[in-house]
C-alpha cells in the first residue's frame, strides 16, 4: 500500500510514546507504596464544573443532540463574544467566531484555508509539535526559528523579519506557550503582526492557555490589538484548558470577517458540526458560578506554579524563565541527568520513570533547539502530587 507523502511528513508524537511506557510501568507499581505520578501530559486534574455537567445531561434528556450549524450554536458564539468583551475588553463579533471540534480542528481549518503547498510558516523553537504538524498536513513548511531563554522562548519582530522570505506566508505563535508557559509581550506581538500584515501575511496565534495567565502584563488576547489590527488576527482557542473540558473536544476559532464563510464551507465538509452535547454544556461555562469556579481554579494553578518551580530550581532542574501562564515548567536537566549517570533529556526521563516512578516529557517533541537539554513538567496535577514528586526527585537526585 502506498502511503501519501503528507502522512510520511508527520513525525511521531514522542510525548505519547513516553506516556505508553509510563502507563505500562504504572500497572506494575499500582499497588506499591510509590504508584506512578504523571507530570507528562498537559491535562488539568479538574473536570467540568457541576453546572456544565448538568447542562450536558439536560441536553441529552431533552433530545438536544442533533446537528447544529457548522459554525456552532449561535448562543455559544454570543457567549464567547461577551466573554472577550468582559474579560479582555476586546470587541469580537459573534460572526467571526467558529465553534470547532477542539483547538486541533480549529488549527486544521485555519491551515487548510490559508496555506498553499510550499508555503513557509515561521514558528518559535521550541513549540508544541502538533502545531507544526498541522502546517505539514496542509502541505506547508513549518520553519522553526531558534529562540533563547533571554527571549522568553518567543519570536521577536527582528527575528521574524530576518527569517522572512518570498515563500513565507505568515507566523504561527502561541501565547502562553506549550512547553514553556511563556507569553509574548503585547508590544512585541504588535510589532510582529504589523510587519506580517505589511507583507500581506497571516498571524495565527494559539491562545488556548490565555485564560490561565497569571501576570496582567501578559494576559491579553491578540484580538484586542488596537488600530483595527486585532480584526486581522486568526486566534485558536479551546474549552480544554481554562474551562477543564479536555475530553469534550470543543474549541473555537476567531477569524477576520471575510474569512468566516470560507472556514464555514470547509467545516461543513470535514466535520458537519462540533459535538452538540458539548456545545450545550459549554453554554454553562459562562454562568457566573462557573466563571467564579474557573477563577478559583486559576488561583490554584498559580499556587502550584509558585510552589513547584522554586523547588525544581533548588534541586538543580533549572527553569530559566518563570512561566507567566499555562501549567508547564521547561527545565534544564543537564546537571540532574549527570547526577543519575545518564546524558540527555530522553534517557533522563526514562531514568526518572524507573527510579522515581515519575513521568515527565523529554524535549525531543518540541523542536531542534537543544531538545536534549530540557524536560517539560506539567503542574496540572494536585498540590499533594507535586509535593510527592518533589520528595521523589530529592531522593533520587541527592
PDB file of N, CA and C in Angstrom, residues 235-280:
ATOM      1  N   UNK A 235      -7.101  33.641  15.706  1.00  0.00           N
ATOM      2  CA  UNK A 235      -6.847  33.126  17.054  1.00  0.00           C
ATOM      3  C   UNK A 235      -7.492  31.757  17.228  1.00  0.00           C
ATOM      4  N   UNK A 236      -6.715  30.828  17.788  1.00  0.00           N
ATOM      5  CA  UNK A 236      -7.190  29.478  18.088  1.00  0.00           C
ATOM      6  C   UNK A 236      -7.391  29.364  19.589  1.00  0.00           C
ATOM      7  N   UNK A 237      -8.548  28.846  20.004  1.00  0.00           N
ATOM      8  CA  UNK A 237      -8.794  28.709  21.426  1.00  0.00           C
ATOM      9  C   UNK A 237      -9.528  27.404  21.706  1.00  0.00           C
ATOM     10  N   UNK A 238      -9.736  27.114  22.995  1.00  0.00           N
ATOM     11  CA  UNK A 238     -10.202  25.789  23.384  1.00  0.00           C
ATOM     12  C   UNK A 238     -10.962  25.839  24.697  1.00  0.00           C
ATOM     13  N   UNK A 239     -11.866  24.878  24.871  1.00  0.00           N
ATOM     14  CA  UNK A 239     -12.525  24.678  26.164  1.00  0.00           C
ATOM     15  C   UNK A 239     -11.755  23.679  27.033  1.00  0.00           C
ATOM     16  N   UNK A 240     -10.622  23.199  26.563  1.00  0.00           N
ATOM     17  CA  UNK A 240      -9.922  22.127  27.270  1.00  0.00           C
ATOM     18  C   UNK A 240      -9.174  22.599  28.515  1.00  0.00           C
ATOM     19  N   UNK A 241      -8.479  23.705  28.442  1.00  0.00           N
ATOM     20  CA  UNK A 241      -7.512  24.054  29.478  1.00  0.00           C
ATOM     21  C   UNK A 241      -8.148  24.907  30.576  1.00  0.00           C
ATOM     22  N   UNK A 242      -8.456  26.157  30.303  1.00  0.00           N
ATOM     23  CA  UNK A 242      -9.067  27.016  31.318  1.00  0.00           C
ATOM     24  C   UNK A 242     -10.439  26.484  31.731  1.00  0.00           C
ATOM     25  N   UNK A 243     -11.194  25.972  30.762  1.00  0.00           N
ATOM     26  CA  UNK A 243     -12.554  25.517  31.039  1.00  0.00           C
ATOM     27  C   UNK A 243     -12.623  24.042  31.445  1.00  0.00           C
ATOM     28  N   UNK A 244     -11.486  23.354  31.482  1.00  0.00           N
ATOM     29  CA  UNK A 244     -11.392  21.991  32.043  1.00  0.00           C
ATOM     30  C   UNK A 244     -12.296  20.981  31.347  1.00  0.00           C
ATOM     31  N   UNK A 245     -12.375  21.053  30.012  1.00  0.00           N
ATOM     32  CA  UNK A 245     -13.245  20.152  29.247  1.00  0.00           C
ATOM     33  C   UNK A 245     -12.421  19.388  28.203  1.00  0.00           C
ATOM     34  N   UNK A 246     -11.340  18.748  28.624  1.00  0.00           N
ATOM     35  CA  UNK A 246     -10.421  18.134  27.653  1.00  0.00           C
ATOM     36  C   UNK A 246     -11.096  17.092  26.765  1.00  0.00           C
ATOM     37  N   UNK A 247     -11.779  16.136  27.354  1.00  0.00           N
ATOM     38  CA  UNK A 247     -12.350  15.049  26.560  1.00  0.00           C
ATOM     39  C   UNK A 247     -13.634  15.398  25.827  1.00  0.00           C
ATOM     40  N   UNK A 248     -14.124  16.586  26.033  1.00  0.00           N
ATOM     41  CA  UNK A 248     -15.354  17.009  25.372  1.00  0.00           C
ATOM     42  C   UNK A 248     -15.089  17.418  23.923  1.00  0.00           C
ATOM     43  N   UNK A 249     -13.843  17.677  23.593  1.00  0.00           N
ATOM     44  CA  UNK A 249     -13.387  18.038  22.247  1.00  0.00           C
ATOM     45  C   UNK A 249     -14.172  19.205  21.667  1.00  0.00           C
ATOM     46  N   UNK A 250     -13.939  20.364  22.274  1.00  0.00           N
ATOM     47  CA  UNK A 250     -14.634  21.570  21.844  1.00  0.00           C
ATOM     48  C   UNK A 250     -13.666  22.744  21.920  1.00  0.00           C
ATOM     49  N   UNK A 251     -13.635  23.526  20.853  1.00  0.00           N
ATOM     50  CA  UNK A 251     -12.788  24.708  20.801  1.00  0.00           C
ATOM     51  C   UNK A 251     -13.440  25.751  19.932  1.00  0.00           C
ATOM     52  N   UNK A 252     -12.668  26.787  19.594  1.00  0.00           N
ATOM     53  CA  UNK A 252     -13.195  27.780  18.671  1.00  0.00           C
ATOM     54  C   UNK A 252     -12.062  28.491  17.951  1.00  0.00           C
ATOM     55  N   UNK A 253     -12.450  29.153  16.889  1.00  0.00           N
ATOM     56  CA  UNK A 253     -11.543  29.880  16.016  1.00  0.00           C
ATOM     57  C   UNK A 253     -12.119  31.273  15.829  1.00  0.00           C
ATOM     58  N   UNK A 254     -11.278  32.289  15.942  1.00  0.00           N
ATOM     59  CA  UNK A 254     -11.698  33.656  15.622  1.00  0.00           C
ATOM     60  C   UNK A 254     -10.926  34.093  14.386  1.00  0.00           C
ATOM     61  N   UNK A 255     -11.656  34.533  13.385  1.00  0.00           N
ATOM     62  CA  UNK A 255     -11.037  34.859  12.093  1.00  0.00           C
ATOM     63  C   UNK A 255     -11.499  36.237  11.634  1.00  0.00           C
ATOM     64  N   UNK A 256     -10.763  36.848  10.690  1.00  0.00           N
ATOM     65  CA  UNK A 256     -11.272  38.064  10.061  1.00  0.00           C
ATOM     66  C   UNK A 256     -12.632  37.798   9.415  1.00  0.00           C
ATOM     67  N   UNK A 257     -13.467  38.794   9.402  1.00  0.00           N
ATOM     68  CA  UNK A 257     -14.849  38.617   8.953  1.00  0.00           C
ATOM     69  C   UNK A 257     -14.935  37.981   7.568  1.00  0.00           C
ATOM     70  N   UNK A 258     -14.073  38.392   6.644  1.00  0.00           N
ATOM     71  CA  UNK A 258     -14.138  37.870   5.278  1.00  0.00           C
ATOM     72  C   UNK A 258     -13.772  36.393   5.189  1.00  0.00           C
ATOM     73  N   UNK A 259     -13.031  35.901   6.190  1.00  0.00           N
ATOM     74  CA  UNK A 259     -12.601  34.502   6.170  1.00  0.00           C
ATOM     75  C   UNK A 259     -13.662  33.562   6.739  1.00  0.00           C
ATOM     76  N   UNK A 260     -14.618  34.082   7.488  1.00  0.00           N
ATOM     77  CA  UNK A 260     -15.598  33.235   8.168  1.00  0.00           C
ATOM     78  C   UNK A 260     -16.386  32.323   7.220  1.00  0.00           C
ATOM     79  N   UNK A 261     -16.912  32.822   6.098  1.00  0.00           N
ATOM     80  CA  UNK A 261     -17.647  31.910   5.209  1.00  0.00           C
ATOM     81  C   UNK A 261     -16.768  30.852   4.559  1.00  0.00           C
ATOM     82  N   UNK A 262     -15.490  31.154   4.372  1.00  0.00           N
ATOM     83  CA  UNK A 262     -14.563  30.159   3.813  1.00  0.00           C
ATOM     84  C   UNK A 262     -14.351  29.034   4.822  1.00  0.00           C
ATOM     85  N   UNK A 263     -14.106  29.396   6.084  1.00  0.00           N
ATOM     86  CA  UNK A 263     -13.936  28.401   7.136  1.00  0.00           C
ATOM     87  C   UNK A 263     -15.219  27.587   7.293  1.00  0.00           C
ATOM     88  N   UNK A 264     -16.352  28.245   7.236  1.00  0.00           N
ATOM     89  CA  UNK A 264     -17.635  27.533   7.379  1.00  0.00           C
ATOM     90  C   UNK A 264     -17.790  26.473   6.294  1.00  0.00           C
ATOM     91  N   UNK A 265     -17.431  26.815   5.064  1.00  0.00           N
ATOM     92  CA  UNK A 265     -17.576  25.871   3.956  1.00  0.00           C
ATOM     93  C   UNK A 265     -16.691  24.647   4.158  1.00  0.00           C
ATOM     94  N   UNK A 266     -15.459  24.863   4.600  1.00  0.00           N
ATOM     95  CA  UNK A 266     -14.557  23.734   4.847  1.00  0.00           C
ATOM     96  C   UNK A 266     -15.071  22.899   6.010  1.00  0.00           C
ATOM     97  N   UNK A 267     -15.519  23.576   7.082  1.00  0.00           N
ATOM     98  CA  UNK A 267     -16.021  22.855   8.264  1.00  0.00           C
ATOM     99  C   UNK A 267     -17.249  22.023   7.932  1.00  0.00           C
ATOM    100  N   UNK A 268     -18.129  22.534   7.084  1.00  0.00           N
ATOM    101  CA  UNK A 268     -19.313  21.775   6.687  1.00  0.00           C
ATOM    102  C   UNK A 268     -18.919  20.434   6.078  1.00  0.00           C
ATOM    103  N   UNK A 269     -17.877  20.459   5.271  1.00  0.00           N
ATOM    104  CA  UNK A 269     -17.459  19.246   4.565  1.00  0.00           C
ATOM    105  C   UNK A 269     -16.646  18.303   5.440  1.00  0.00           C
ATOM    106  N   UNK A 270     -15.806  18.841   6.298  1.00  0.00           N
ATOM    107  CA  UNK A 270     -14.909  17.991   7.080  1.00  0.00           C
ATOM    108  C   UNK A 270     -15.540  17.480   8.371  1.00  0.00           C
ATOM    109  N   UNK A 271     -16.349  18.303   9.027  1.00  0.00           N
ATOM    110  CA  UNK A 271     -16.811  17.964  10.371  1.00  0.00           C
ATOM    111  C   UNK A 271     -18.329  17.982  10.554  1.00  0.00           C
ATOM    112  N   UNK A 272     -19.062  18.547   9.615  1.00  0.00           N
ATOM    113  CA  UNK A 272     -20.502  18.821   9.734  1.00  0.00           C
ATOM    114  C   UNK A 272     -20.750  19.814  10.866  1.00  0.00           C
ATOM    115  N   UNK A 273     -20.392  19.407  12.107  1.00  0.00           N
ATOM    116  CA  UNK A 273     -20.501  20.331  13.228  1.00  0.00           C
ATOM    117  C   UNK A 273     -19.748  19.747  14.414  1.00  0.00           C
ATOM    118  N   UNK A 274     -19.419  20.565  15.409  1.00  0.00           N
ATOM    119  CA  UNK A 274     -18.855  20.019  16.641  1.00  0.00           C
ATOM    120  C   UNK A 274     -19.935  19.277  17.427  1.00  0.00           C
ATOM    121  N   UNK A 275     -19.517  18.583  18.475  1.00  0.00           N
ATOM    122  CA  UNK A 275     -20.460  17.855  19.323  1.00  0.00           C
ATOM    123  C   UNK A 275     -21.552  18.789  19.842  1.00  0.00           C
ATOM    124  N   UNK A 276     -22.787  18.423  19.562  1.00  0.00           N
ATOM    125  CA  UNK A 276     -23.911  19.241  20.008  1.00  0.00           C
ATOM    126  C   UNK A 276     -24.049  19.229  21.522  1.00  0.00           C
ATOM    127  N   UNK A 277     -23.883  18.058  22.128  1.00  0.00           N
ATOM    128  CA  UNK A 277     -23.991  17.963  23.584  1.00  0.00           C
ATOM    129  C   UNK A 277     -22.911  18.813  24.250  1.00  0.00           C
ATOM    130  N   UNK A 278     -21.681  18.739  23.741  1.00  0.00           N
ATOM    131  CA  UNK A 278     -20.595  19.540  24.311  1.00  0.00           C
ATOM    132  C   UNK A 278     -20.883  21.032  24.175  1.00  0.00           C
ATOM    133  N   UNK A 279     -21.491  21.432  23.062  1.00  0.00           N
ATOM    134  CA  UNK A 279     -21.811  22.850  22.882  1.00  0.00           C
ATOM    135  C   UNK A 279     -22.848  23.318  23.899  1.00  0.00           C
ATOM    136  N   UNK A 280     -23.902  22.532  24.095  1.00  0.00           N
ATOM    137  CA  UNK A 280     -24.914  22.912  25.082  1.00  0.00           C
ATOM    138  C   UNK A 280     -24.309  22.946  26.485  1.00  0.00           C
TER     139      UNK A 280
END
